[in-house]
mmCIF file of C-alpha atoms in Angstrom:
data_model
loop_
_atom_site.group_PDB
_atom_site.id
_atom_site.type_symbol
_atom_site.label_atom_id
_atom_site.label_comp_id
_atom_site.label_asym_id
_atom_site.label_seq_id
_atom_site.Cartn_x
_atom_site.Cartn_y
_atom_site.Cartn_z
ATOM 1 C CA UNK A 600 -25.658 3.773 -55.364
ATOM 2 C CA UNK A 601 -21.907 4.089 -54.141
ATOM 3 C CA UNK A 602 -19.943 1.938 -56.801
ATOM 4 C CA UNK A 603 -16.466 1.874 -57.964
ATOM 5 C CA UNK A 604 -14.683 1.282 -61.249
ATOM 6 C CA UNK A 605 -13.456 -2.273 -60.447
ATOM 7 C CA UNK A 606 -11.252 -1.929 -62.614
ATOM 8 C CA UNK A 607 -9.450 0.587 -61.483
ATOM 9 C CA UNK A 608 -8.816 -2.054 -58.313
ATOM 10 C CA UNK A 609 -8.244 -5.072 -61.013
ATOM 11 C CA UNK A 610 -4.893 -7.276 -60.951
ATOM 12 C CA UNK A 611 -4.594 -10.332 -63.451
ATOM 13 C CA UNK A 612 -3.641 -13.694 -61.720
ATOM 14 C CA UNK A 613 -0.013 -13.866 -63.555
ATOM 15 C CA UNK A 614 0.608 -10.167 -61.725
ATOM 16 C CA UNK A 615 2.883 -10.781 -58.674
ATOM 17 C CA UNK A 616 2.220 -9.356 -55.002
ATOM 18 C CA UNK A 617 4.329 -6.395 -55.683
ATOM 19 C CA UNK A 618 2.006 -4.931 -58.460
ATOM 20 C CA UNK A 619 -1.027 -5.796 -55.918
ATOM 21 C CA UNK A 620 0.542 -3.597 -52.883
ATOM 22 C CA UNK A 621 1.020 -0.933 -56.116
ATOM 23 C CA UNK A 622 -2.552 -0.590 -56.441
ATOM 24 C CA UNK A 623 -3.722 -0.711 -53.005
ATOM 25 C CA UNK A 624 -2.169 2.166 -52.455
ATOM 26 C CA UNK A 625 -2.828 4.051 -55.652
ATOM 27 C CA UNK A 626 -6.654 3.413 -55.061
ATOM 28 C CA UNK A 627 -6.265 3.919 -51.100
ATOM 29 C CA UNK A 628 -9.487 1.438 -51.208
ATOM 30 C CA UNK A 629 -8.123 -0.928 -49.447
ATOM 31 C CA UNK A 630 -9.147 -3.896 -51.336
ATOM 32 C CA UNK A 631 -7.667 -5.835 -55.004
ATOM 33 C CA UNK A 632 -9.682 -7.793 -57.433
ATOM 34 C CA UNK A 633 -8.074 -10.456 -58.609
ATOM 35 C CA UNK A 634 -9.578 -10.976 -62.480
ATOM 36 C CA UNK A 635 -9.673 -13.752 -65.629
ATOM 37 C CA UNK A 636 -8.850 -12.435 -69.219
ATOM 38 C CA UNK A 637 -13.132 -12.806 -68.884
ATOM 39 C CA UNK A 638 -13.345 -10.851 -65.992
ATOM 40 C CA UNK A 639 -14.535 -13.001 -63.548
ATOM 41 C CA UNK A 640 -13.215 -12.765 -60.312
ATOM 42 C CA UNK A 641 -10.540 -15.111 -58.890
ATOM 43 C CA UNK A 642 -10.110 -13.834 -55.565
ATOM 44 C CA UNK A 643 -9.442 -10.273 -53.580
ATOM 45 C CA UNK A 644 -6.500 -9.009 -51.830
ATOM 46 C CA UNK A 645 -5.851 -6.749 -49.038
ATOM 47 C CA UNK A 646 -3.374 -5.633 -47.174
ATOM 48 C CA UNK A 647 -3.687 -7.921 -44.260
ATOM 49 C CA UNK A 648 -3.723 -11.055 -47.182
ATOM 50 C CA UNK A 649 -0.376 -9.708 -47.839
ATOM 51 C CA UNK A 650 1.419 -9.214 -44.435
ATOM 52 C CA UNK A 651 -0.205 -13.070 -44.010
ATOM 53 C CA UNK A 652 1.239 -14.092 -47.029
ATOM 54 C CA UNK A 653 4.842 -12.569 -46.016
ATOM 55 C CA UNK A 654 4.900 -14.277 -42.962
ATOM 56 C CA UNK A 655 3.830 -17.777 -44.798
ATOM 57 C CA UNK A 656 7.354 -16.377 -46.466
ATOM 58 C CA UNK A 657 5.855 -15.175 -49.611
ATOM 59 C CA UNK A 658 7.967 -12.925 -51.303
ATOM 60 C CA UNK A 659 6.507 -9.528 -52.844
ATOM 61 C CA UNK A 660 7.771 -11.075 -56.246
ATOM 62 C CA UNK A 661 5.350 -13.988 -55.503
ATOM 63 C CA UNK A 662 2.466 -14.781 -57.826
ATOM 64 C CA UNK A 663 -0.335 -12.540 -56.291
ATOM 65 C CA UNK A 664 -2.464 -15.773 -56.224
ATOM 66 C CA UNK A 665 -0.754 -17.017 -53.359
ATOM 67 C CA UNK A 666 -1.689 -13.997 -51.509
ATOM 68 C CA UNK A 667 -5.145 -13.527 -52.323
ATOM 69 C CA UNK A 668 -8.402 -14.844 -50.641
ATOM 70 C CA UNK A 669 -10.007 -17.243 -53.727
ATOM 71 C CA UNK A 670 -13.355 -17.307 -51.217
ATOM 72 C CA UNK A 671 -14.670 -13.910 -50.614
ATOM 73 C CA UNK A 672 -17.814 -12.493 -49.639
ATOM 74 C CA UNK A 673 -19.541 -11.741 -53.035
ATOM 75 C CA UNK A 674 -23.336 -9.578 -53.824
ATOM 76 C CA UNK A 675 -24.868 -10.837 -57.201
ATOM 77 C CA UNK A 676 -26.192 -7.957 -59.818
ATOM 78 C CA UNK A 677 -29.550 -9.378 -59.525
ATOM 79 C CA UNK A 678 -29.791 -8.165 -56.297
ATOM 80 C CA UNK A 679 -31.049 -4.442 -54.686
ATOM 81 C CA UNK A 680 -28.557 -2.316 -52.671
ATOM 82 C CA UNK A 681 -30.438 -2.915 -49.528
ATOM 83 C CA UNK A 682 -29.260 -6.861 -50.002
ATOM 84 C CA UNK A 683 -25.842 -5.689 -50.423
ATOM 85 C CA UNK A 684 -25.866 -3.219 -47.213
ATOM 86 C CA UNK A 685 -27.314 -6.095 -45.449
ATOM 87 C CA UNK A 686 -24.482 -8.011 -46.296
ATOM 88 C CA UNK A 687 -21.699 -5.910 -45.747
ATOM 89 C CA UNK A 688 -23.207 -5.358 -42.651
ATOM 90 C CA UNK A 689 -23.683 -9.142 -41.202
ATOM 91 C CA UNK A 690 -19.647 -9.632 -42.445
ATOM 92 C CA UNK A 691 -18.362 -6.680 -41.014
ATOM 93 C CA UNK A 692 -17.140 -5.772 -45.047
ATOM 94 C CA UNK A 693 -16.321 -1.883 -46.028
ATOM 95 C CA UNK A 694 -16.566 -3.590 -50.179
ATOM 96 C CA UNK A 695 -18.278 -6.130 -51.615
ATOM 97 C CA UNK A 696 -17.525 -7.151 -55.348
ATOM 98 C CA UNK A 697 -21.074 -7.659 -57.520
ATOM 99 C CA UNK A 698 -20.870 -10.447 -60.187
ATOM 100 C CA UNK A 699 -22.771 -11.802 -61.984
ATOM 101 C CA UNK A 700 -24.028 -15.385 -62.946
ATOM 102 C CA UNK A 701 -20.971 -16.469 -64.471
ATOM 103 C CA UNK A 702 -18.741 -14.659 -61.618
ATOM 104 C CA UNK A 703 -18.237 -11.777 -63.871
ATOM 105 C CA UNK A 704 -17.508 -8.473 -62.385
ATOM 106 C CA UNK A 705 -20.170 -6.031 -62.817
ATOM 107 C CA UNK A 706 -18.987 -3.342 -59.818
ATOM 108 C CA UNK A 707 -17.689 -3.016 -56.958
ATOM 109 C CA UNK A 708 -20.059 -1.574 -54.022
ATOM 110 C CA UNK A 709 -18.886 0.098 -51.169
ATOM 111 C CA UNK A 710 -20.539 1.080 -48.033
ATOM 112 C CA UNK A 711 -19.484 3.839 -45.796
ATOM 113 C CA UNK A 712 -18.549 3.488 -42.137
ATOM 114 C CA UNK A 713 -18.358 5.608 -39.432
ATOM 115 C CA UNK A 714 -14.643 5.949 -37.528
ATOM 116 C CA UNK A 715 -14.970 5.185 -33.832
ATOM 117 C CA UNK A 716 -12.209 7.181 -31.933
ATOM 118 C CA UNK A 717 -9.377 5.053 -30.153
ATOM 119 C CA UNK A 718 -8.159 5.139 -26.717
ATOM 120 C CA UNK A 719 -4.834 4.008 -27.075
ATOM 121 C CA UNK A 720 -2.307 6.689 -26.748
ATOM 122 C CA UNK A 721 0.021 7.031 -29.195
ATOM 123 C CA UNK A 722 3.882 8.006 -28.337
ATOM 124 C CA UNK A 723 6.429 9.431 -30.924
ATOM 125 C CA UNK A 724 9.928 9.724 -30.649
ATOM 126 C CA UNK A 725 10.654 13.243 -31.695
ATOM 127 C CA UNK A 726 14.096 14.223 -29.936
ATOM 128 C CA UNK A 727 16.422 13.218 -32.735
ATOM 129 C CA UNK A 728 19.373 15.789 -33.883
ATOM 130 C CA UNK A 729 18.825 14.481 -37.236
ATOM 131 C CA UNK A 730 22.412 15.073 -37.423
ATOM 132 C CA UNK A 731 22.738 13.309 -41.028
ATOM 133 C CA UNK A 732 20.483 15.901 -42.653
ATOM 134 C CA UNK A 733 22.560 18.814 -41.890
ATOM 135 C CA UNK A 734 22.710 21.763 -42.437
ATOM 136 C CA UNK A 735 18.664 21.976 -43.163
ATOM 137 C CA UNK A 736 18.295 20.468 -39.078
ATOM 138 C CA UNK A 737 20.600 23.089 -37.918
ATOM 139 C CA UNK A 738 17.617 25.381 -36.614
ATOM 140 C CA UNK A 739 14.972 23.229 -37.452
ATOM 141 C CA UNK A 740 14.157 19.936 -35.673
ATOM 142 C CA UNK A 741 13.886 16.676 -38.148
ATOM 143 C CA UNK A 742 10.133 16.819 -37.609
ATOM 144 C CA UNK A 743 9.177 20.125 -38.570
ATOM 145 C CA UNK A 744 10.985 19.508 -42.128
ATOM 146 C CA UNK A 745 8.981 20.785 -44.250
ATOM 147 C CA UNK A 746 7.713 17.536 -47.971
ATOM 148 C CA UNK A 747 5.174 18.639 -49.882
ATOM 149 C CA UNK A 748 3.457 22.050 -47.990
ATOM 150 C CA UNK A 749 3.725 20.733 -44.319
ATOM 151 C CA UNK A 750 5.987 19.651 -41.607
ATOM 152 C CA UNK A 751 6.518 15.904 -41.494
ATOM 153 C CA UNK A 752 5.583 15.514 -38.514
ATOM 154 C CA UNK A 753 2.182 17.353 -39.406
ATOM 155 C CA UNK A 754 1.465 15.137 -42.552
ATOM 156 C CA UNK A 755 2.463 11.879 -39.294
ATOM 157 C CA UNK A 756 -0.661 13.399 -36.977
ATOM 158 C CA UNK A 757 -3.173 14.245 -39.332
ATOM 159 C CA UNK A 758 -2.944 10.234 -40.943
ATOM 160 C CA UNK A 759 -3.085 9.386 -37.683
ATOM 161 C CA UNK A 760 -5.764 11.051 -36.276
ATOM 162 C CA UNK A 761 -7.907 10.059 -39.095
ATOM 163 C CA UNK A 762 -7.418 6.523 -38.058
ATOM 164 C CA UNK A 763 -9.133 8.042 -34.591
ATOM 165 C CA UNK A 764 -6.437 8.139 -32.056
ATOM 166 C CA UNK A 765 -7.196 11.147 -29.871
ATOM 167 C CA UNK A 766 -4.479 11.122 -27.344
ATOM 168 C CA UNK A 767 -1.158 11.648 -28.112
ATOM 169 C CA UNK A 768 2.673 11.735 -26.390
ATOM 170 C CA UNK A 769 5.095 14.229 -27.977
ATOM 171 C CA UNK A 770 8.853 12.904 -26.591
ATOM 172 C CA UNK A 771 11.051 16.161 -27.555
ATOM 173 C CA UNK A 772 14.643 17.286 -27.119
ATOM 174 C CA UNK A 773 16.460 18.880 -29.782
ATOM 175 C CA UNK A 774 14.758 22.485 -30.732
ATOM 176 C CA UNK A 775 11.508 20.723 -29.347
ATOM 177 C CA UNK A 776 9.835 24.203 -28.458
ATOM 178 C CA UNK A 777 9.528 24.791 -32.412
ATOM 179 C CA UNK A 778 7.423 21.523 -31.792
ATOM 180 C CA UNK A 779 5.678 22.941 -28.778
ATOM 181 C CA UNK A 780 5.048 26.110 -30.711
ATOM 182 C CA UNK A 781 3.200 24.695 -33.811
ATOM 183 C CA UNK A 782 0.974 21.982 -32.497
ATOM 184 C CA UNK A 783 0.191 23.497 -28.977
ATOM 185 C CA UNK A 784 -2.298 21.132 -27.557
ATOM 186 C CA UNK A 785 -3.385 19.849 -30.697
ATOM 187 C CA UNK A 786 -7.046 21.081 -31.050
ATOM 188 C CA UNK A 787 -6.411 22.227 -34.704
ATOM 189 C CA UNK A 788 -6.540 18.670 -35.255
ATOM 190 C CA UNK A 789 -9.251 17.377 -32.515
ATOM 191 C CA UNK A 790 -6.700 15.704 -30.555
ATOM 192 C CA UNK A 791 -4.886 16.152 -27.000
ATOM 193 C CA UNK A 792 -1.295 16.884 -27.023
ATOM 194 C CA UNK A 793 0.840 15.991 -23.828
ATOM 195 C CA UNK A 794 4.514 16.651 -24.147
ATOM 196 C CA UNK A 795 7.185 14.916 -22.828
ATOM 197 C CA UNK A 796 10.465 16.672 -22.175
ATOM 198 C CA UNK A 797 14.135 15.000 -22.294
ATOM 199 C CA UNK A 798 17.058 16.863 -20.394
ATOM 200 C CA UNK A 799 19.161 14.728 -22.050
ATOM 201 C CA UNK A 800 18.653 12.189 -24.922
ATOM 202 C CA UNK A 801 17.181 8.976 -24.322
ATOM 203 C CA UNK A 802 17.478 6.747 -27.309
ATOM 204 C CA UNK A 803 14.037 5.423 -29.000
ATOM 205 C CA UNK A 804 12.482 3.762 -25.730
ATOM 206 C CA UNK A 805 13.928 6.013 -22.489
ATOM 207 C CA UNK A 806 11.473 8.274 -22.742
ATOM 208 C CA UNK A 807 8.606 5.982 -21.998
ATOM 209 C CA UNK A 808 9.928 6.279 -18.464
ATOM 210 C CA UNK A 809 8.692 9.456 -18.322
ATOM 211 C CA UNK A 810 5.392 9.128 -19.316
ATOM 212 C CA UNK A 811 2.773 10.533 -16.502
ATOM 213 C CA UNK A 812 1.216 7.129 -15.877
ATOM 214 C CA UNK A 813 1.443 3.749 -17.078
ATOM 215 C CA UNK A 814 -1.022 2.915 -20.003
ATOM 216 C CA UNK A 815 -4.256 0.416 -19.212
ATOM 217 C CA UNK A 816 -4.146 -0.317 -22.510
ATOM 218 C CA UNK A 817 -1.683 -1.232 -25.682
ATOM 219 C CA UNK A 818 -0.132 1.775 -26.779
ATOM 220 C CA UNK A 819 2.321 2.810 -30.160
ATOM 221 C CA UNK A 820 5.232 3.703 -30.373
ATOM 222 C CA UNK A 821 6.507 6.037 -33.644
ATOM 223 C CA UNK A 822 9.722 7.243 -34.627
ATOM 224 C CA UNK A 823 8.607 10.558 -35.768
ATOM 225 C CA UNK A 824 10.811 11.058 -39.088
ATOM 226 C CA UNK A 825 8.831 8.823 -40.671
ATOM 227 C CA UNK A 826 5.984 8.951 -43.731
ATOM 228 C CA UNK A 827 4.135 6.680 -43.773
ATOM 229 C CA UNK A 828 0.204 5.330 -44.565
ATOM 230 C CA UNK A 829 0.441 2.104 -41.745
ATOM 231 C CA UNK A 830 -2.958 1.401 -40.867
ATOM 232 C CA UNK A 831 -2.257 1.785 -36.811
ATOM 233 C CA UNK A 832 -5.819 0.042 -35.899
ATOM 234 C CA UNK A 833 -4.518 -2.966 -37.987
ATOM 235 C CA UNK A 834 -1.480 -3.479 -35.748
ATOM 236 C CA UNK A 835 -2.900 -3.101 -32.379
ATOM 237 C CA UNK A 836 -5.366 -5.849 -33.592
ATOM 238 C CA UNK A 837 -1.934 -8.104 -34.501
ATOM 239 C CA UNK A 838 -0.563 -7.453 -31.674
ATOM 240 C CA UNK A 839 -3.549 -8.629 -29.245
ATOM 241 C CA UNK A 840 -4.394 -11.958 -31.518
ATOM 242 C CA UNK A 841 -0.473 -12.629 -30.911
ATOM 243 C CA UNK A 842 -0.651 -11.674 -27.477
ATOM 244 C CA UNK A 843 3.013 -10.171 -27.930
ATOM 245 C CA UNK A 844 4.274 -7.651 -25.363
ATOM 246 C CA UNK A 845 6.092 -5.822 -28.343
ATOM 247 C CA UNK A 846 5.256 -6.030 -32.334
ATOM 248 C CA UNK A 847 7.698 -4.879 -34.453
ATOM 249 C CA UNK A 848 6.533 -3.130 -37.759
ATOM 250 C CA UNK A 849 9.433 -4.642 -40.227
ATOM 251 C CA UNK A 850 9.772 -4.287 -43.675
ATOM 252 C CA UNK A 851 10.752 -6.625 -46.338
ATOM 253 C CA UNK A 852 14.345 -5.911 -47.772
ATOM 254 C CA UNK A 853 15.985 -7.887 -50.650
ATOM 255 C CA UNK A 854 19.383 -7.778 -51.292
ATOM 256 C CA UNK A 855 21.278 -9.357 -54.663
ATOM 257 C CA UNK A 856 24.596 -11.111 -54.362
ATOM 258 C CA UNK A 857 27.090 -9.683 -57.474
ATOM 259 C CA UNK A 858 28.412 -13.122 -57.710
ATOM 260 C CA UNK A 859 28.237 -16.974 -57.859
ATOM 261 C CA UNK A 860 27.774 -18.258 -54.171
ATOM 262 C CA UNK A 861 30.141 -21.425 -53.797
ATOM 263 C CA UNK A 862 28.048 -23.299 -50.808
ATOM 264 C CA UNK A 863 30.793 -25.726 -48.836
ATOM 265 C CA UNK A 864 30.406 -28.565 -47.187
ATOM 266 C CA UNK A 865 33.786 -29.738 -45.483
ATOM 267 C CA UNK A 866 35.813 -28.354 -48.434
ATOM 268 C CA UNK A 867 33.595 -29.539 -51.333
ATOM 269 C CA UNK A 868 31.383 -27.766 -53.493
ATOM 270 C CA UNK A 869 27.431 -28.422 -52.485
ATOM 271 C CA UNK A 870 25.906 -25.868 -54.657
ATOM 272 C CA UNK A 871 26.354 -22.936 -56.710
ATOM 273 C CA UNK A 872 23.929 -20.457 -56.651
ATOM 274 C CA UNK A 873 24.501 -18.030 -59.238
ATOM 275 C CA UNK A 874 23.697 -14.242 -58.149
ATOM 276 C CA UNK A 875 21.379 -15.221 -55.225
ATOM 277 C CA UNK A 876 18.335 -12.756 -53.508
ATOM 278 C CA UNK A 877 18.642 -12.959 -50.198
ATOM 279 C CA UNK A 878 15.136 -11.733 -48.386
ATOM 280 C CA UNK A 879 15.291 -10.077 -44.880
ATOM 281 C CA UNK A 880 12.812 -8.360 -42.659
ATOM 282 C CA UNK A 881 13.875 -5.223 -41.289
ATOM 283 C CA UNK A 882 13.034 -2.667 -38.613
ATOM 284 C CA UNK A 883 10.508 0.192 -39.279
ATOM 285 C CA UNK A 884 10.498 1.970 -36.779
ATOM 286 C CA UNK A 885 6.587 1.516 -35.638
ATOM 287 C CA UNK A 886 5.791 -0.441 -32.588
ATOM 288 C CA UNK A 887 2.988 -1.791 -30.369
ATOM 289 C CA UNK A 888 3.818 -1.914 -26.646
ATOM 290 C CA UNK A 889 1.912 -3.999 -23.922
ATOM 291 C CA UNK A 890 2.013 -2.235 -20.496
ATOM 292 C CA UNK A 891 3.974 -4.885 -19.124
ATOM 293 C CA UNK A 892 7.037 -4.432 -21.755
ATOM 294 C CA UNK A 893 7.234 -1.188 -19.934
ATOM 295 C CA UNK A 894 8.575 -3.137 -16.453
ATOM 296 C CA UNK A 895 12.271 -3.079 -18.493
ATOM 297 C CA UNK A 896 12.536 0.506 -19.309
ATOM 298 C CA UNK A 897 15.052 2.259 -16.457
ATOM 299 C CA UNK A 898 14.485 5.399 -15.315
ATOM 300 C CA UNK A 899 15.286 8.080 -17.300
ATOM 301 C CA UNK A 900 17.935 6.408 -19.213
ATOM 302 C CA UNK A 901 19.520 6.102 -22.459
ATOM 303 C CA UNK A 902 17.681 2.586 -23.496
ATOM 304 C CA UNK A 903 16.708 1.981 -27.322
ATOM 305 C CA UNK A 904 13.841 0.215 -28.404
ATOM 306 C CA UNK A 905 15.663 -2.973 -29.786
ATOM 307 C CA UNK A 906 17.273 -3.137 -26.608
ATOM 308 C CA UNK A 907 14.096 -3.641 -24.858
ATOM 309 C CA UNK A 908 12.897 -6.327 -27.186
ATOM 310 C CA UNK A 909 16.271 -8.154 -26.717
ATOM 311 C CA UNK A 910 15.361 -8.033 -22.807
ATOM 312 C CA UNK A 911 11.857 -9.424 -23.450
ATOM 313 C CA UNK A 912 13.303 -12.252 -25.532
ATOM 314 C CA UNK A 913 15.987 -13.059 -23.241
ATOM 315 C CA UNK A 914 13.416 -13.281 -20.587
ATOM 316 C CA UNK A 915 11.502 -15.324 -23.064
ATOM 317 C CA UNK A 916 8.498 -13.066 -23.528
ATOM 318 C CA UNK A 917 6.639 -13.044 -26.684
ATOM 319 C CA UNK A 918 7.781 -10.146 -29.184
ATOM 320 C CA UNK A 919 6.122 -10.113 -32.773
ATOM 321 C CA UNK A 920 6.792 -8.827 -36.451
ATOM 322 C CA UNK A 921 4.279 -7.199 -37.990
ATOM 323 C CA UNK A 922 4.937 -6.849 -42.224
ATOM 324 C CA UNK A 923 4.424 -3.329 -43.126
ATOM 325 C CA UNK A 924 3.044 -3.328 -46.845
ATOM 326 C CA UNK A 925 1.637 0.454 -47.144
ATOM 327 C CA UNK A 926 3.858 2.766 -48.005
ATOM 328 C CA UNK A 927 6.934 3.569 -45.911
ATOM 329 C CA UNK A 928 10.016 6.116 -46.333
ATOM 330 C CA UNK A 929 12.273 6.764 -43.105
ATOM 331 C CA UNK A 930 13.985 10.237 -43.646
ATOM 332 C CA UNK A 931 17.055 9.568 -42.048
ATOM 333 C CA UNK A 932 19.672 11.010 -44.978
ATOM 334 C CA UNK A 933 19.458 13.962 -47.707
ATOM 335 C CA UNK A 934 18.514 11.160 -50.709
ATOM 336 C CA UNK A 935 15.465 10.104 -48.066
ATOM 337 C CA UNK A 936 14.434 13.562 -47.824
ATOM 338 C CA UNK A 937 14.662 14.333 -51.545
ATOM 339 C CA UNK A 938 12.711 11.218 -52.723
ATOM 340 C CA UNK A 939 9.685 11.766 -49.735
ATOM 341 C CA UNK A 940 9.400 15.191 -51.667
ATOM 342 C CA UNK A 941 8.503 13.688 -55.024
ATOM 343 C CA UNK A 942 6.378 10.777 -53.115
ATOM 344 C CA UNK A 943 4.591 13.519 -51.476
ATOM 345 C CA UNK A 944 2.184 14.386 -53.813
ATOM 346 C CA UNK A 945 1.570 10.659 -55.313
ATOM 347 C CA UNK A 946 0.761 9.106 -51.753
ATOM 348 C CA UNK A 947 -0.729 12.281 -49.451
ATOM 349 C CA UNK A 948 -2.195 14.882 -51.758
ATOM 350 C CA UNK A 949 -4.605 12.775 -53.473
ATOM 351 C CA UNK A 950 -8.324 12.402 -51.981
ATOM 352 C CA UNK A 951 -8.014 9.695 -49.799
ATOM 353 C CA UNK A 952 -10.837 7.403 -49.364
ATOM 354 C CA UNK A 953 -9.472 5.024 -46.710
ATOM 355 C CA UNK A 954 -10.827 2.255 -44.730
ATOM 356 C CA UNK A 955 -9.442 0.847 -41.385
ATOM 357 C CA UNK A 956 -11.797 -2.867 -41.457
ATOM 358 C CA UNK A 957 -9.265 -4.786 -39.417
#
């Protein structure tokens, strides 16, 4: 019988959405239980209840109740494993929380899955100077950094491939044959490796010109100084229910006003909001791509990804967010670099049960 500590997974309903992304992560199970002081279940979170719940605009301070599902799919203790397969199975469910009569949580069953590999390519971005890390980039592309016991870009590929994405697009520039050198073709990590060269630099979307042939399929697009858990399989699946031509992984950032804000109206006084949080999404850096964004990109020249979406939306053609809400860090400065080595071992060295149920 494969069965968890649930409450190792457990949230109360006065936690907020912040503490519910905490243990996601910490568990890498994918799933939250959502509990009563008498441990019945309320509802379940996951990480696609919270990008939903961001876009509703949700805050990650919001009650975690107004993230989670109150309806799921539930097994009852009175009932044999084999009903519980059977049920994971006609739902399409990696977990299924067993309760009992009175909706208390006795466990929390999960059933293993096979990972089918994935055709879309995958293209990162790895010609950078990474000229605000100096002097550690000085004879060592950003990439090949070393946090924790392994290049950056190493710890990027490996999450990536276990997601199954087989073929990948290395864009390099700077000191790229160190990149060339240590991955090779990629078989150490049962992928294919094709490598795109940049005589000159590019920005974070010329390169795509250069790719061999134009993708059949949706593709990504990665800056490749980033760490990062995204489940990959979950965006491609946003992007095609949008039917966007780009999606945008964005992040939520908060930022706190020092002051009283005096809101006007003609010269009088409307409101005062005293220290306000303002809420913003930002860019991450991740990307799904429709072949037919790629009708923009000019020939080998210096053309940056939010230029591109900027050109779809001024041609009025559909470009999406997608809320990030796994764990994130873009090493673009030495305080980056020196936090991603103490995140290291808390969010990549630990076994890592994951689950990619889109």
């Amino acid at each position: 019988m494969q069965m968890y500590d649930w409450q190792e997974v457990a949230v109360g309903e006065t936690d907020d959405i912040r503490t519910a992304l905490s243990v996601l992560d910490s568990a890498s199970l994918q799933i939250v239980l959502v509990v009563s002081e008498e441990q019945a279940l309320l509802g379940t979170v996951t990480d696609g209840d919270v990008r939903r719940a961001l876009l509703r605009g949700e805050s990650l301070d919001s009650p975690v109740v107004k993230a989670m599902n109150p309806t799921p799919v539930t097994g009852t203790s009175n009932d044999s494993e084999t009903a519980w397969r059977k049920i994971l199975f006609e739902h399409s469910l990696r977990h299924l929380p067993i309760l009992d009569q009175w909706r208390r949580i006795k466990g929390l069953y999960y059933g293993k899955q096979s990972i089918q590999a994935c055709e879309n390519p995958v293209v990162l971005m790895l010609g950078g100077m990474g000229m605000r890390l100096r002097p550690l980039t000085e004879t060592v592309p950003k990439p090949m950094l070393k946090v924790g016991d392994k290049p950056i870009l190493e710890t990027i590929v490996s999450h990536i491939a276990e997601q199954g994405f087989t073929e990948f697009y290395f864009c390099i520039n700077y000191l790229g044959e160190q990149i060339r050198a240590y991955f090779g073709h990629g078989e150490r990590w049962g992928i294919r490796i094709y490598y795109i060269e940049e005589n000159e630099r590019l920005g974070t979307a010329g390169a795509l010109s250069l790719l061999p042939s134009k993708p059949d399929k949706p593709f990504i697009v990665m800056n490749g100084d980033l760490l990062t858990k995204i489940d990959l399989r979950s965006l491609l699946n946003f992007h095609q229910d949008h039917q966007n031509e780009v999606t945008a992984c964005v992040r939520e950032y908060s930022q706190q006003v020092p002051y009283g804000v005096m809101e006007l109206e003609e010269g009088t006084v409307s409101q005062i909001v005293e220290k306000p949080v303002y809420r913003y999404f930002v860019n991450a850096g991740i990307y799904a791509l429709s072949p037919t964004a790629l009708s923009l990109v000019p020939d080998a020249s210096f053309y940056d990804m939010t230029t591109l979406m900027d050109d779809l939306l001024d041609d009025q053609r559909r470009v999406g967010g997608f809320p990030l809400t796994e764990y994130w860090m873009d090493i673009g400065q030495m305080p980056d670099f020196e936090q991603a080595q103490v995140d290291y071992d808390v969010h990549f060295t630990k076994l890592h049960q994951a689950s990619w149920k889109n």
